[in-house]
GROMACS .gro file of C-alpha atoms in nm:
model
  182
    1UNK     CA    1  -2.136   0.688   0.107
    2UNK     CA    2  -2.013   1.030   0.199
    3UNK     CA    3  -1.741   0.994   0.459
    4UNK     CA    4  -1.635   0.646   0.356
    5UNK     CA    5  -1.261   0.581   0.343
    6UNK     CA    6  -1.124   0.307   0.121
    7UNK     CA    7  -0.807   0.111   0.192
    8UNK     CA    8  -0.678  -0.090  -0.103
    9UNK     CA    9  -0.421  -0.351  -0.196
   10UNK     CA   10  -0.376  -0.479  -0.552
   11UNK     CA   11  -0.171  -0.795  -0.502
   12UNK     CA   12  -0.214  -1.169  -0.507
   13UNK     CA   13  -0.419  -1.300  -0.217
   14UNK     CA   14  -0.142  -1.509  -0.060
   15UNK     CA   15   0.011  -1.532   0.289
   16UNK     CA   16   0.318  -1.331   0.182
   17UNK     CA   17   0.106  -1.020   0.112
   18UNK     CA   18  -0.054  -1.019   0.463
   19UNK     CA   19  -0.412  -0.940   0.362
   20UNK     CA   20  -0.508  -1.108   0.690
   21UNK     CA   21  -0.327  -0.830   0.880
   22UNK     CA   22  -0.527  -0.568   0.687
   23UNK     CA   23  -0.855  -0.743   0.771
   24UNK     CA   24  -0.756  -0.772   1.139
   25UNK     CA   25  -0.674  -0.398   1.135
   26UNK     CA   26  -1.004  -0.318   0.966
   27UNK     CA   27  -1.189  -0.484   1.255
   28UNK     CA   28  -1.033  -0.225   1.489
   29UNK     CA   29  -1.114   0.077   1.271
   30UNK     CA   30  -1.438   0.278   1.246
   31UNK     CA   31  -1.721   0.137   1.032
   32UNK     CA   32  -1.677   0.404   0.762
   33UNK     CA   33  -1.340   0.252   0.668
   34UNK     CA   34  -1.364  -0.018   0.400
   35UNK     CA   35  -1.106  -0.242   0.232
   36UNK     CA   36  -1.082  -0.332  -0.137
   37UNK     CA   37  -0.881  -0.648  -0.206
   38UNK     CA   38  -0.802  -0.637  -0.577
   39UNK     CA   39  -0.681  -0.972  -0.708
   40UNK     CA   40  -0.716  -1.341  -0.648
   41UNK     CA   41  -0.511  -1.616  -0.493
   42UNK     CA   42  -0.495  -1.924  -0.278
   43UNK     CA   43  -0.590  -1.737   0.043
   44UNK     CA   44  -0.914  -1.590  -0.090
   45UNK     CA   45  -1.154  -1.833   0.084
   46UNK     CA   46  -0.962  -1.807   0.412
   47UNK     CA   47  -0.965  -1.426   0.394
   48UNK     CA   48  -1.340  -1.416   0.326
   49UNK     CA   49  -1.398  -1.643   0.627
   50UNK     CA   50  -1.170  -1.424   0.841
   51UNK     CA   51  -1.364  -1.111   0.740
   52UNK     CA   52  -1.688  -1.289   0.829
   53UNK     CA   53  -1.553  -1.419   1.161
   54UNK     CA   54  -1.433  -1.068   1.256
   55UNK     CA   55  -1.766  -0.909   1.159
   56UNK     CA   56  -1.628  -0.696   0.875
   57UNK     CA   57  -1.738  -0.896   0.570
   58UNK     CA   58  -1.971  -0.612   0.469
   59UNK     CA   59  -1.670  -0.374   0.470
   60UNK     CA   60  -1.437  -0.588   0.257
   61UNK     CA   61  -1.475  -0.594  -0.121
   62UNK     CA   62  -1.305  -0.887  -0.294
   63UNK     CA   63  -1.285  -0.803  -0.664
   64UNK     CA   64  -1.125  -1.126  -0.782
   65UNK     CA   65  -0.886  -1.115  -1.074
   66UNK     CA   66  -0.927  -0.797  -1.280
   67UNK     CA   67  -0.767  -0.663  -1.597
   68UNK     CA   68  -0.455  -0.453  -1.537
   69UNK     CA   69  -0.625  -0.143  -1.675
   70UNK     CA   70  -0.901  -0.177  -1.417
   71UNK     CA   71  -0.652  -0.195  -1.128
   72UNK     CA   72  -0.571   0.171  -1.188
   73UNK     CA   73  -0.937   0.260  -1.142
   74UNK     CA   74  -0.946   0.089  -0.803
   75UNK     CA   75  -0.638   0.284  -0.693
   76UNK     CA   76  -0.799   0.610  -0.807
   77UNK     CA   77  -1.116   0.530  -0.611
   78UNK     CA   78  -0.919   0.456  -0.293
   79UNK     CA   79  -0.774   0.672  -0.018
   80UNK     CA   80  -0.486   0.468   0.130
   81UNK     CA   81  -0.280   0.180  -0.009
   82UNK     CA   82  -0.192  -0.079   0.257
   83UNK     CA   83   0.097  -0.317   0.183
   84UNK     CA   84   0.209  -0.500   0.500
   85UNK     CA   85   0.398  -0.771   0.309
   86UNK     CA   86   0.585  -1.038   0.502
   87UNK     CA   87   0.835  -1.077   0.218
   88UNK     CA   88   0.869  -0.896  -0.113
   89UNK     CA   89   1.085  -0.846  -0.417
   90UNK     CA   90   1.049  -0.500  -0.564
   91UNK     CA   91   0.676  -0.464  -0.513
   92UNK     CA   92   0.562  -0.314  -0.844
   93UNK     CA   93   0.205  -0.268  -0.718
   94UNK     CA   94   0.335  -0.054  -0.436
   95UNK     CA   95   0.550   0.159  -0.666
   96UNK     CA   96   0.236   0.213  -0.875
   97UNK     CA   97   0.051   0.320  -0.559
   98UNK     CA   98   0.318   0.582  -0.487
   99UNK     CA   99   0.306   0.697  -0.849
  100UNK     CA  100  -0.070   0.740  -0.803
  101UNK     CA  101  -0.003   0.971  -0.507
  102UNK     CA  102  -0.176   0.735  -0.265
  103UNK     CA  103  -0.054   0.740   0.093
  104UNK     CA  104   0.125   0.407   0.144
  105UNK     CA  105   0.134   0.204   0.464
  106UNK     CA  106   0.396  -0.066   0.415
  107UNK     CA  107   0.666  -0.282   0.562
  108UNK     CA  108   1.031  -0.242   0.466
  109UNK     CA  109   1.086  -0.604   0.363
  110UNK     CA  110   1.300  -0.700   0.065
  111UNK     CA  111   1.323  -0.446  -0.214
  112UNK     CA  112   1.059  -0.226  -0.054
  113UNK     CA  113   1.326  -0.091   0.182
  114UNK     CA  114   1.470   0.097  -0.118
  115UNK     CA  115   1.166   0.323  -0.148
  116UNK     CA  116   0.954   0.279   0.167
  117UNK     CA  117   1.077   0.494   0.453
  118UNK     CA  118   0.952   0.737   0.715
  119UNK     CA  119   1.107   0.981   0.959
  120UNK     CA  120   1.173   0.708   1.217
  121UNK     CA  121   1.323   0.444   0.988
  122UNK     CA  122   1.530   0.672   0.767
  123UNK     CA  123   1.561   1.022   0.915
  124UNK     CA  124   1.811   1.133   0.649
  125UNK     CA  125   1.556   1.106   0.367
  126UNK     CA  126   1.222   1.267   0.300
  127UNK     CA  127   0.950   1.020   0.402
  128UNK     CA  128   0.766   0.832   0.128
  129UNK     CA  129   0.535   0.611   0.334
  130UNK     CA  130   0.412   0.510   0.676
  131UNK     CA  131   0.622   0.213   0.788
  132UNK     CA  132   0.484  -0.079   0.988
  133UNK     CA  133   0.646  -0.399   1.107
  134UNK     CA  134   0.538  -0.729   0.949
  135UNK     CA  135   0.252  -0.905   1.130
  136UNK     CA  136   0.139  -0.585   1.307
  137UNK     CA  137  -0.231  -0.508   1.252
  138UNK     CA  138  -0.230  -0.261   1.544
  139UNK     CA  139   0.043  -0.059   1.373
  140UNK     CA  140  -0.170  -0.050   1.056
  141UNK     CA  141  -0.460   0.086   1.263
  142UNK     CA  142  -0.239   0.359   1.408
  143UNK     CA  143  -0.103   0.459   1.066
  144UNK     CA  144  -0.451   0.475   0.908
  145UNK     CA  145  -0.564   0.702   1.191
  146UNK     CA  146  -0.249   0.915   1.157
  147UNK     CA  147  -0.302   0.963   0.783
  148UNK     CA  148  -0.668   1.054   0.826
  149UNK     CA  149  -0.587   1.299   1.108
  150UNK     CA  150  -0.314   1.472   0.905
  151UNK     CA  151  -0.434   1.521   0.545
  152UNK     CA  152  -0.181   1.794   0.467
  153UNK     CA  153   0.108   1.577   0.585
  154UNK     CA  154  -0.032   1.286   0.382
  155UNK     CA  155  -0.051   1.506   0.071
  156UNK     CA  156   0.306   1.632   0.123
  157UNK     CA  157   0.450   1.282   0.170
  158UNK     CA  158   0.252   1.142  -0.123
  159UNK     CA  159   0.370   1.424  -0.347
  160UNK     CA  160   0.733   1.366  -0.250
  161UNK     CA  161   0.693   0.991  -0.303
  162UNK     CA  162   0.553   1.050  -0.653
  163UNK     CA  163   0.851   1.274  -0.736
  164UNK     CA  164   1.095   1.009  -0.610
  165UNK     CA  165   0.923   0.739  -0.818
  166UNK     CA  166   0.938   0.960  -1.128
  167UNK     CA  167   1.311   1.023  -1.075
  168UNK     CA  168   1.423   0.671  -0.980
  169UNK     CA  169   1.170   0.419  -1.111
  170UNK     CA  170   1.077   0.555  -1.455
  171UNK     CA  171   1.155   0.279  -1.707
  172UNK     CA  172   1.309   0.525  -1.957
  173UNK     CA  173   1.553   0.649  -1.692
  174UNK     CA  174   1.635   0.293  -1.582
  175UNK     CA  175   1.698   0.190  -1.944
  176UNK     CA  176   1.932   0.486  -2.002
  177UNK     CA  177   2.125   0.407  -1.683
  178UNK     CA  178   2.159   0.042  -1.787
  179UNK     CA  179   2.278   0.151  -2.132
  180UNK     CA  180   2.537   0.380  -1.978
  181UNK     CA  181   2.675   0.088  -1.777
  182UNK     CA  182   2.719  -0.136  -2.082
   0.00000   0.00000   0.00000
């Protein structure tokens, strides 16, 4: 519907990825905000029950496992990527979100700290995301509201994040740098 806002995450549905925190946050956000959970995993049944228990089941879309090419379409149809992981390696799905120019709400766990930062957490760098602490649905709520209230800021940060991803996470550049080291 006109006015709907779509949050998205394209990861495995497991405890580590904190989909439960996104669903808890969704229950505290206006009804026009929906969540698309792209993927499958061992927490799927629990997450569906949680959405039902919190009264937001009609606002959560569980796609199940989808082909990699389709994942891109879900990102394009969405407004904000939410990645409140409790632990993480590099987080390829989140790098793809930044490359897609989606505003990213994320934690700074594991390898994500290399590319997820905001004014508060890394004032010496241009912000690339909206940082939340692990296990903090209320912080997710605040960041969603901040992004929606400041579309120009969101566009500026997302554009900078895309530029940073192109310069540091392009596989051709990484391969050349690895070759130079050998």
